[in-house]
Short mmCIF file of C-alpha atoms and ligand atoms in Angstrom, two decimals:
data_model
loop_
_atom_site.label_atom_id
_atom_site.label_comp_id
_atom_site.label_asym_id
_atom_site.label_seq_id
_atom_site.Cartn_x
_atom_site.Cartn_y
_atom_site.Cartn_z
CA MET A 1 16.51 4.10 -15.71
CA THR A 2 12.98 4.83 -15.88
CA SER A 3 10.31 4.11 -18.92
CA ALA A 4 6.90 5.18 -19.53
CA HIS A 5 3.99 3.13 -17.22
CA ASN A 6 6.29 3.13 -14.20
CA ARG A 7 4.45 5.22 -11.93
CA VAL A 8 2.96 3.12 -8.77
CA ALA A 9 0.58 5.18 -6.48
CA VAL A 10 1.41 4.26 -2.97
CA LEU A 11 -1.66 4.59 -0.83
CA HIS A 12 -2.04 4.64 2.99
CA GLY A 13 -5.21 4.55 5.02
CA VAL A 14 -6.37 5.39 8.37
CA ASN A 15 -3.95 6.03 11.07
CA PHE A 16 -0.67 5.86 8.92
CA ASP A 17 -0.20 9.69 9.77
CA VAL A 18 0.87 8.65 12.97
CA LEU A 19 2.57 5.43 12.30
CA GLU A 20 5.58 6.23 14.57
CA ARG A 21 2.95 6.55 17.63
CA ARG A 22 1.75 2.95 17.02
CA ASP A 23 2.65 -0.30 18.52
CA PRO A 24 6.53 -0.43 17.26
CA ASP A 25 6.38 -4.43 17.83
CA LEU A 26 3.91 -4.52 15.37
CA TYR A 27 4.64 -1.53 13.02
CA GLY A 28 8.26 -0.97 13.77
CA GLY A 29 8.27 2.59 15.27
CA LEU A 30 9.26 4.19 12.12
CA SER A 31 7.28 7.40 10.54
CA LEU A 32 5.25 7.33 7.22
CA SER A 33 7.70 9.79 6.03
CA GLU A 34 10.72 7.45 6.74
CA LEU A 35 8.76 4.56 5.50
CA GLU A 36 8.29 6.51 1.86
CA VAL A 37 11.58 7.59 2.02
CA LYS A 38 12.58 3.84 1.62
CA ILE A 39 9.76 3.10 -0.57
CA GLN A 40 10.88 5.78 -3.06
CA ARG A 41 14.62 4.24 -2.87
CA TRP A 42 13.15 0.69 -3.76
CA ALA A 43 10.96 2.08 -6.24
CA ARG A 44 13.50 3.71 -8.32
CA GLU A 45 16.11 0.99 -7.93
CA LEU A 46 13.52 -1.27 -9.78
CA GLY A 47 12.84 1.41 -12.34
CA LEU A 48 9.56 2.92 -10.99
CA GLU A 49 8.49 6.14 -9.67
CA ALA A 50 6.27 6.27 -6.43
CA ILE A 51 3.73 8.67 -5.70
CA PHE A 52 2.26 8.69 -2.13
CA PHE A 53 -0.83 9.42 -0.81
CA GLN A 54 -2.43 9.28 3.07
CA THR A 55 -5.72 10.01 4.41
CA ASN A 56 -7.57 9.34 7.52
CA ALA A 57 -10.98 10.01 5.70
CA GLU A 58 -12.88 7.15 3.82
CA GLY A 59 -14.43 9.28 1.11
CA GLU A 60 -10.93 10.78 -0.09
CA PHE A 61 -9.26 7.23 -0.44
CA VAL A 62 -12.32 6.36 -2.32
CA GLU A 63 -12.14 9.46 -4.71
CA TYR A 64 -8.21 9.01 -4.96
CA LEU A 65 -8.66 5.36 -6.25
CA HIS A 66 -11.57 6.76 -8.55
CA ARG A 67 -8.89 8.70 -10.49
CA VAL A 68 -5.69 6.51 -9.87
CA ARG A 69 -5.37 5.46 -13.39
CA GLU A 70 -5.08 8.81 -14.32
CA LEU A 71 -2.09 9.30 -11.78
CA ALA A 72 -0.33 6.22 -11.82
CA ASP A 73 0.07 2.78 -13.92
CA ALA A 74 -0.26 0.92 -10.71
CA ALA A 75 -1.34 0.65 -7.18
CA LEU A 76 0.43 -0.44 -3.52
CA VAL A 77 -2.15 -0.21 -1.08
CA ASN A 78 -2.14 -0.42 2.54
CA ALA A 79 -5.57 0.67 3.60
CA GLY A 80 -5.20 -0.46 7.60
CA ALA A 81 -8.15 -1.09 9.07
CA TRP A 82 -10.05 0.17 6.28
CA THR A 83 -8.81 -3.10 4.68
CA HIS A 84 -11.04 -5.43 6.81
CA TYR A 85 -14.34 -3.84 6.61
CA SER A 86 -14.57 -1.20 3.87
CA ARG A 87 -16.45 -2.69 1.10
CA ALA A 88 -16.57 1.00 -0.38
CA ILE A 89 -12.86 1.31 -1.02
CA GLY A 90 -12.62 -2.48 -2.31
CA ASP A 91 -15.31 -1.56 -4.83
CA ALA A 92 -13.42 1.82 -5.48
CA LEU A 93 -10.29 -0.29 -6.23
CA ALA A 94 -12.09 -2.01 -8.88
CA VAL A 95 -13.25 1.45 -10.39
CA GLY A 96 -9.64 2.01 -10.26
CA GLY A 97 -8.87 -0.42 -12.77
CA VAL A 98 -4.65 -0.88 -12.23
CA PRO A 99 -2.75 -3.41 -11.36
CA ALA A 100 -2.55 -3.66 -7.25
CA VAL A 101 -0.82 -5.36 -4.67
CA GLU A 102 -2.05 -5.19 -0.77
CA VAL A 103 0.56 -4.70 1.73
CA HIS A 104 0.65 -4.82 5.61
CA LEU A 105 3.44 -4.15 7.96
CA SER A 106 2.11 -6.68 10.45
CA ASP A 107 1.14 -10.14 10.03
CA VAL A 108 -2.71 -10.16 9.71
CA GLU A 109 -3.04 -13.62 9.51
CA SER A 110 -1.84 -14.41 12.73
CA ARG A 111 -3.67 -11.53 14.76
CA GLU A 112 -7.17 -11.23 15.42
CA ASP A 113 -9.41 -13.15 13.47
CA TRP A 114 -11.18 -10.05 11.83
CA ARG A 115 -8.24 -8.97 10.28
CA ARG A 116 -8.10 -12.22 8.19
CA VAL A 117 -10.68 -10.65 6.18
CA SER A 118 -9.77 -8.40 3.27
CA VAL A 119 -11.98 -6.28 1.16
CA PHE A 120 -9.35 -6.55 -1.68
CA ASP A 121 -9.59 -10.48 -2.00
CA GLY A 122 -9.87 -11.41 -5.94
CA LEU A 123 -8.76 -7.62 -6.59
CA VAL A 124 -5.05 -7.64 -6.08
CA LEU A 125 -2.35 -9.35 -7.50
CA GLU A 126 -0.87 -10.26 -4.25
CA LYS A 127 -1.47 -9.74 -0.50
CA ILE A 128 1.84 -9.23 1.77
CA SER A 129 1.90 -9.07 5.19
CA GLY A 130 4.42 -9.60 8.32
CA ARG A 131 7.43 -8.85 6.50
CA GLY A 132 7.60 -5.10 7.83
CA PRO A 133 8.88 -2.43 5.26
CA ASP A 134 10.79 -5.23 3.29
CA GLY A 135 6.85 -6.30 2.36
CA TYR A 136 6.89 -3.02 0.17
CA ARG A 137 9.81 -3.76 -1.69
CA ASP A 138 8.23 -7.30 -2.59
CA ALA A 139 5.19 -5.56 -3.74
CA LEU A 140 7.23 -3.32 -5.89
CA VAL A 141 8.89 -6.15 -7.36
CA ALA A 142 5.51 -7.86 -8.20
CA LEU A 143 4.40 -4.61 -9.51
CA ALA A 144 7.69 -3.93 -11.75
CA ASP A 145 7.20 -7.50 -13.30
CA ALA A 146 3.30 -6.62 -13.85
CA LEU A 147 4.07 -3.44 -15.91
CA GLY A 148 7.18 -5.16 -17.72
CA VAL A 149 9.56 -2.69 -15.99
CA ALA A 150 12.98 -4.14 -15.70
CA GLY A 151 15.34 -2.47 -13.20
CA GLU A 152 17.81 -3.84 -10.69
CA ARG A 153 16.80 -6.68 -8.67
C1 DQA B 201 -2.07 -2.67 8.86
C2 DQA B 201 -3.07 -3.82 9.44
C3 DQA B 201 -4.45 -3.25 9.81
O1 DQA B 201 -4.93 -4.85 10.60
C4 DQA B 201 -4.38 -2.47 11.03
O2 DQA B 201 -5.76 -1.99 11.01
C5 DQA B 201 -3.44 -1.45 10.50
C6 DQA B 201 -1.99 -1.49 10.02
C7 DQA B 201 -0.50 -2.99 8.55
O3 DQA B 201 -0.01 -2.40 8.11
O4 DQA B 201 -0.19 -4.26 9.38
O5 DQA B 201 -3.63 -0.15 10.46
O6 DQA B 201 -2.72 -2.43 7.63
#
């Protein structure tokens, strides 16, 4: 079942187009399309509709965030390495003005120190890291709660 205000924009940043070529110990070896299929399945079970975006161009990511509220009711963001230094993307998420959750496949807290820093601090409902693809499901549950969408849990 779907209801109004149930669209979640799922944004992936730099290097996610080659996810299947990145370190499988950190990222699991699956492709972005395979990950997106899982995300869409979980989204529908929860009564949400996911729409997907990926770019390697920081300006395109910023511009998508500027118009995200015209496209979706909430955002799930994995900005990759930009997470740790792009203040422009943090500012753009604030402009976007929709409830958002930050997700990382790997455990950014237990890797290099610089990965502990996030430009989304204080801007997101939750930061989920180190849970692999299942972290996206957890993020969708948090967004469904924020949007008041009641699907299967
Ligand atoms: C990542 C973690 C980032 O530190 C890294 O730069 C990525 C992927 C993750 O999903 O674990 O590109 O966001």
